[in-house]
Tab-separated table of C-alpha atoms in Angstrom:
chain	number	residue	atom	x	y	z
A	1	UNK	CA	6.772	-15.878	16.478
A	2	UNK	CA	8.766	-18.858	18.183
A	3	UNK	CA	7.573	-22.230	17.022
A	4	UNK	CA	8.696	-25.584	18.328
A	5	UNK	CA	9.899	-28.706	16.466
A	6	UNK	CA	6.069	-29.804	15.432
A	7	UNK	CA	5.437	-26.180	14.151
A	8	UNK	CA	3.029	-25.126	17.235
A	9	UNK	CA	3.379	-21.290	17.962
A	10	UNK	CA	4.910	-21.207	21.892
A	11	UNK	CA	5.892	-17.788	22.013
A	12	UNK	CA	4.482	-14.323	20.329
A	13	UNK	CA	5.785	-10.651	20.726
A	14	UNK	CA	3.831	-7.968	18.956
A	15	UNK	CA	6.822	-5.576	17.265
A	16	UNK	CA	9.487	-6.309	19.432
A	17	UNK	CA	12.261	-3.394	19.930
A	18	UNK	CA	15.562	-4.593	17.997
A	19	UNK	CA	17.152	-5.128	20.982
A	20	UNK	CA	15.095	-7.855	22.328
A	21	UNK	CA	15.462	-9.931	19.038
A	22	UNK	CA	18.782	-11.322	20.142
A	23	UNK	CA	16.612	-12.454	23.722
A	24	UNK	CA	13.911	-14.067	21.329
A	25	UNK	CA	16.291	-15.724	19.377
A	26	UNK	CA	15.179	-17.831	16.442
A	27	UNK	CA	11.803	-18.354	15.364
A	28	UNK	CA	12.008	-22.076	14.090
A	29	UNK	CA	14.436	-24.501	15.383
A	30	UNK	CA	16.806	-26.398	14.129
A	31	UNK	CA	15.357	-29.423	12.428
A	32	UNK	CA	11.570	-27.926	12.561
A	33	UNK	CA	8.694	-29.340	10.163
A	34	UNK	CA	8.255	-25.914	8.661
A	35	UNK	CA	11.803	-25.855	7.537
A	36	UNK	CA	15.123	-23.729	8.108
A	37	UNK	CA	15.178	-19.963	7.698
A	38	UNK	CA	17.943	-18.385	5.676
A	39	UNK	CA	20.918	-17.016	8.275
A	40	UNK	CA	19.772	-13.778	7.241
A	41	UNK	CA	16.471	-13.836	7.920
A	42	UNK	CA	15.904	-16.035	11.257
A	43	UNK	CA	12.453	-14.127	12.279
A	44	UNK	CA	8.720	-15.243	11.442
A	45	UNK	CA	6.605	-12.258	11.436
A	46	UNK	CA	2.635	-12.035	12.221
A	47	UNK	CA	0.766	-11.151	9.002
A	48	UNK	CA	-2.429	-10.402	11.057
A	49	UNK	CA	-4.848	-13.078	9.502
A	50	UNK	CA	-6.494	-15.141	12.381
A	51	UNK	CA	-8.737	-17.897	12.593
A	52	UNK	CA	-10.572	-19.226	15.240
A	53	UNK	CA	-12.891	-21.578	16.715
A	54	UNK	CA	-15.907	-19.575	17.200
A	55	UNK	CA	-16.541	-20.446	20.698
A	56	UNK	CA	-12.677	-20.433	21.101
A	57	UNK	CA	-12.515	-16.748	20.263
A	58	UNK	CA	-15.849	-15.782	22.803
A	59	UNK	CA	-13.505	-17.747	25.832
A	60	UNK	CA	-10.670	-15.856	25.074
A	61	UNK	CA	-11.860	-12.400	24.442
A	62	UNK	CA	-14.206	-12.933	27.782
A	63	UNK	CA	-10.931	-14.269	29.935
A	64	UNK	CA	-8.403	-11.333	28.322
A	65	UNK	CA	-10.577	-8.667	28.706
A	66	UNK	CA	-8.873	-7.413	25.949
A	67	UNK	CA	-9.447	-5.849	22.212
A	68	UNK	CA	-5.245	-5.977	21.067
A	69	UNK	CA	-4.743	-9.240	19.147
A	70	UNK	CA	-1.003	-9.056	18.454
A	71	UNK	CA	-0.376	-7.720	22.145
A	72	UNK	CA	-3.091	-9.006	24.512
A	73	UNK	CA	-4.854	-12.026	22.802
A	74	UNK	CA	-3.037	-13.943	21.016
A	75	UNK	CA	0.012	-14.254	23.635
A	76	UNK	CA	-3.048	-15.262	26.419
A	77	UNK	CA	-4.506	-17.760	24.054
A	78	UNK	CA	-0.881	-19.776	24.378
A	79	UNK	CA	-1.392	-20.340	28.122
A	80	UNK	CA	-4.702	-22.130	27.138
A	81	UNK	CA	-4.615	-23.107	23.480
A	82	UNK	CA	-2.760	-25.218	21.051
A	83	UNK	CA	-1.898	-21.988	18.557
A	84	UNK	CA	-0.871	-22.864	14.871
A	85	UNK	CA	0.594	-21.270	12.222
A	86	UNK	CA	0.085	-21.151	8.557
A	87	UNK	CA	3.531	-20.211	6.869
A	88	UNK	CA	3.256	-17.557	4.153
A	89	UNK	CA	5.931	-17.705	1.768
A	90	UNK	CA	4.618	-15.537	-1.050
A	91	UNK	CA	4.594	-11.899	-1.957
A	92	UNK	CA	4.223	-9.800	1.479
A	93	UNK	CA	4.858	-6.010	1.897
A	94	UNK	CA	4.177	-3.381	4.705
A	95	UNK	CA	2.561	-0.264	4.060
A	96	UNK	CA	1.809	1.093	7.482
A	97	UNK	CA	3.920	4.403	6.823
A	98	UNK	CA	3.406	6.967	4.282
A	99	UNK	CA	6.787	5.670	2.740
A	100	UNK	CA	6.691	2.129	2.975
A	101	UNK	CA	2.716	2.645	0.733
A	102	UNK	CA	4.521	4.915	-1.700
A	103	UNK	CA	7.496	2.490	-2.044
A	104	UNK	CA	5.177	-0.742	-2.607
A	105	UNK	CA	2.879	1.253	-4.936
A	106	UNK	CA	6.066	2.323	-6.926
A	107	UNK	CA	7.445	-1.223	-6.753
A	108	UNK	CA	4.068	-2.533	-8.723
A	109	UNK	CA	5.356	-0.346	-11.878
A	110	UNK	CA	8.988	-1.682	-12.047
A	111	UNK	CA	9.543	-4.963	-14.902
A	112	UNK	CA	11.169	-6.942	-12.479
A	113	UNK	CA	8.249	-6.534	-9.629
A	114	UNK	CA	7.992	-9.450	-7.299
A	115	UNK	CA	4.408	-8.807	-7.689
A	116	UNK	CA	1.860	-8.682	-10.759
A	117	UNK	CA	-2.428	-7.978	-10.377
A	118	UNK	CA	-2.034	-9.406	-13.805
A	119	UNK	CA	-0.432	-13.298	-12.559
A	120	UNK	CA	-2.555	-16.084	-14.427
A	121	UNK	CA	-2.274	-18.221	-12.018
A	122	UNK	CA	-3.585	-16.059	-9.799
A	123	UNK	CA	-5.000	-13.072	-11.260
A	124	UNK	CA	-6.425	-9.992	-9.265
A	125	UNK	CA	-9.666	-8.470	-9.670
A	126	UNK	CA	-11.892	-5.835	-8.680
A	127	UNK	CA	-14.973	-5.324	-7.890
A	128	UNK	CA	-17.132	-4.095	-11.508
A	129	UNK	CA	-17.412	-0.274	-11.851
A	130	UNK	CA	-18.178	-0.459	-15.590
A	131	UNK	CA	-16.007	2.164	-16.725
A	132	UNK	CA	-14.777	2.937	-20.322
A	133	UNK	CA	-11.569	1.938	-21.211
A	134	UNK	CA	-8.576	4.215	-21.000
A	135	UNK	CA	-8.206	7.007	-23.417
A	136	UNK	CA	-4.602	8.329	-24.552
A	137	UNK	CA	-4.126	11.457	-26.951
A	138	UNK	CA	-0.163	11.673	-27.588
A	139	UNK	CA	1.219	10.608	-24.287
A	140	UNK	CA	4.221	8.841	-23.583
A	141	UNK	CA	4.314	6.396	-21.379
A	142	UNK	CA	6.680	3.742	-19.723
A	143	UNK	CA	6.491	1.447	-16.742
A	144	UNK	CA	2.682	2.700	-16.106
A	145	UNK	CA	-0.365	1.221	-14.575
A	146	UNK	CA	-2.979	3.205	-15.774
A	147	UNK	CA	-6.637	2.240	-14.814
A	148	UNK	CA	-10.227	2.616	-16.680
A	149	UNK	CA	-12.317	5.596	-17.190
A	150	UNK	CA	-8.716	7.715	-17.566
A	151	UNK	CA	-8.176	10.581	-20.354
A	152	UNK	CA	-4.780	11.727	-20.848
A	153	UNK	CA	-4.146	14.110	-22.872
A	154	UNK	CA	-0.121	15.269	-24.678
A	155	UNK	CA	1.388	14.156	-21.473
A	156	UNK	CA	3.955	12.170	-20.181
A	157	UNK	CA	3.801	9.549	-17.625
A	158	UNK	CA	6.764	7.309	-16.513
A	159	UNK	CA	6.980	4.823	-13.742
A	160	UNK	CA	3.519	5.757	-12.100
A	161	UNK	CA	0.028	4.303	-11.066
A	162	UNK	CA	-2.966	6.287	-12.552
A	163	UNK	CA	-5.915	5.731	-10.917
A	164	UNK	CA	-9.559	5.453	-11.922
A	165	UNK	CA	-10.938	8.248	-13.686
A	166	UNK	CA	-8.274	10.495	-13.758
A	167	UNK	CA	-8.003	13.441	-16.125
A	168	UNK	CA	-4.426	14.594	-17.460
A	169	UNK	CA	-4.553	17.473	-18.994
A	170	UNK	CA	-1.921	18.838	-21.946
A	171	UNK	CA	1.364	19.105	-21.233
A	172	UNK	CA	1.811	17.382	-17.172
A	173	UNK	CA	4.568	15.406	-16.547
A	174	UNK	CA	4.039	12.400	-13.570
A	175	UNK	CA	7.038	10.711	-12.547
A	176	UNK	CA	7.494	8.117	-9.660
A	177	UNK	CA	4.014	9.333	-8.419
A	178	UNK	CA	0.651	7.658	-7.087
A	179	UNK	CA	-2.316	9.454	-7.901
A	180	UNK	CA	-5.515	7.512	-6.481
A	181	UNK	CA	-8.126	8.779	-9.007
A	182	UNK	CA	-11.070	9.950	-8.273
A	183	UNK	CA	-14.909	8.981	-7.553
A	184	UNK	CA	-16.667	10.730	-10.249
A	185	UNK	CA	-16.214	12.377	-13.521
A	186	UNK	CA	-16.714	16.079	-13.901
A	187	UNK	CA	-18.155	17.966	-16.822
A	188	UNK	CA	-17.582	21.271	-18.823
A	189	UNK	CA	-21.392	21.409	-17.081
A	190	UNK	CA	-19.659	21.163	-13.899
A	191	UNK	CA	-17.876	24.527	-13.984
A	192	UNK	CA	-20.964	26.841	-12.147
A	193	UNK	CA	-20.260	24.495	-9.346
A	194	UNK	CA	-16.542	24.593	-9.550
A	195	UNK	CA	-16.266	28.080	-9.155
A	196	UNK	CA	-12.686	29.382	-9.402
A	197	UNK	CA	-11.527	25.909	-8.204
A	198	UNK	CA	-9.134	23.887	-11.220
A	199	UNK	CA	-10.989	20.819	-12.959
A	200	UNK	CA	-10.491	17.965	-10.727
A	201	UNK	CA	-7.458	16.062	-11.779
A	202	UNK	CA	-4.131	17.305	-13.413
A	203	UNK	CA	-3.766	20.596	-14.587
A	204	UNK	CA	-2.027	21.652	-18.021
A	205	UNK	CA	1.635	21.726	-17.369
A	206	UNK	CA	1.673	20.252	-14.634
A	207	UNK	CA	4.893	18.630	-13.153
A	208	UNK	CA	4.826	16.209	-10.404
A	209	UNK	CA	7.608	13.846	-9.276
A	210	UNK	CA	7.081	11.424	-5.948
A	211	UNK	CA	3.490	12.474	-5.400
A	212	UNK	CA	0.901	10.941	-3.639
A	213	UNK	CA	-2.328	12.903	-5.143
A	214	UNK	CA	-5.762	11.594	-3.068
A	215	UNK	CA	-8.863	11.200	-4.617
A	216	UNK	CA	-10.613	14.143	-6.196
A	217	UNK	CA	-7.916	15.950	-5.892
A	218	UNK	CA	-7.690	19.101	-7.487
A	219	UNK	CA	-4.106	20.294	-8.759
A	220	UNK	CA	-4.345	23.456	-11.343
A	221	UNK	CA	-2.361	24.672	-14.311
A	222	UNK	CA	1.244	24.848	-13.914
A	223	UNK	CA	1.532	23.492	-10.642
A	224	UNK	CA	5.222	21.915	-9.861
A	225	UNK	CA	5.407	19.486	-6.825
A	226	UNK	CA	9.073	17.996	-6.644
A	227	UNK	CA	10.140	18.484	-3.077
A	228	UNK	CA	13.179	20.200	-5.128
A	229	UNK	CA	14.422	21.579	-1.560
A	230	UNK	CA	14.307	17.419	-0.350
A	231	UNK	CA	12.289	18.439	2.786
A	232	UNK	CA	11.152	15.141	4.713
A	233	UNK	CA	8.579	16.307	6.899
A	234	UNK	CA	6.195	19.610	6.126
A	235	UNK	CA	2.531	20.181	6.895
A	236	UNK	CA	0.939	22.873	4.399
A	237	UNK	CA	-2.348	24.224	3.036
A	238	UNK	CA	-3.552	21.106	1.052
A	239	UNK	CA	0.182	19.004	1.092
A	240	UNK	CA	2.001	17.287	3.392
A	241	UNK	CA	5.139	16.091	3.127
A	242	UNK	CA	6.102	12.635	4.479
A	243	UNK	CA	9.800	10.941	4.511
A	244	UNK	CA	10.661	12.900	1.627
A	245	UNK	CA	7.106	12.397	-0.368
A	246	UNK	CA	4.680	15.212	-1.070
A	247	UNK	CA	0.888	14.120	-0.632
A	248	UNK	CA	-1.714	16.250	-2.044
């Protein structure tokens, strides 16, 4: 973004290359309504939230012949339209790479994270699944979000997110890893259906350290994912491996 004095949006770039940030220059003027930005960090970037007039939004998309917001729309809507801006200044994080999602998730479990679902003054929920409550059987655990309808089991957890209905079995160790949960829970009634396949979840023994585990994921006794050999990109049979981050 480049705003003027008043704070009206007069120029907009959709991910500029870093070499045409010194052409851009600036995004608020000296002296503009919405204040100075800090020497360091002289750029306004798009969150992608828009609002518009209704009939406003039929004109434009009917003149641009265009779907693109950041590249086609919103830059032909300034030829036409007074544009304004609403200037975020809270918590905001990208997670439009395999890395940048693992790092934010991560970032949630840390003391000191810019960022808490658990806020008062503004408190995040979601939507009612009317699961039990957690269970833990002699785990350790530290910097952990662990969510409901989970039963771990003699395991240790540290610096992780746990998601719903997730089963840890006896002995797994999770570090620095984001396992999504899963959708339903699965019974010892389960197993004709199973087959040879491991109980969905964590296996005994497990050992997993910057893992991204989808839902109903499967991961069987003894399994060790570590990326020990620091590989940064990998496809394999069930795992991929992005920017140094193993996702099952």
């Amino acid at each position: 973004f480049r705003f003027d004095e008043g704070g009206q949006i007069v120029a907009f770039e959709e991910k500029p290359k870093r070499e045409r940030l010194h052409d851009i220059g600036r995004s608020m003027p000296v002296g503009s309504m919405l204040g100075n930005a800090p020497p360091d960090k002289p750029f306004v970037a798009s969150m992608g939230v828009y609002v518009f007039s209704r009939d406003v939004l039929f004109e434009v998309l009917a003149a641009a012949n265009a779907k693109d917001f950041g590249r086609e729309i919103i830059p032909a809507a300034l030829e036409r339209y007074r544009v304004n801006s609403f200037l975020f200044r809270g918590y905001w994080a990208d997670v439009g790479t395999v890395d940048a999602f693992y790092d934010a998730n991560i970032m949630l479990t840390h003391p000191g994270s810019p960022f808490k679902f658990s806020d008062p003054r503004r408190p995040i929920y979601t939507h009612p699944r009317f699961l039990p409550a957690a269970r833990f059987s002699d785990c350790t655990v530290r910097e952990a979000i662990i969510a409901e309808g989970c039963y771990l089991e003699r395991c240790a957890i540290e610096g992780s997110i746990i998601g719903i209905r997730t089963n840890v079995q006896n002995g797994a160790t999770i570090r620095r890893s984001v396992l999504l949960g899963a959708d339903y829970f699965e019974s010892d009634d389960d197993q004709p259906a199973r087959g040879d396949n491991p109980r969905l979840g964590i296996g005994r023994d497990v050992v997993l350290d910057r893992v991204i585990v989808d839902k109903n994921a499967r991961i069987g006794d003894g399994a060790t994912l570590t990326n020990a050999a620091r590989v940064e990109e990998a496809d394999g049979d069930g795992y991929y491996i992005r920017s140094g981050v193993v996702i099952v």
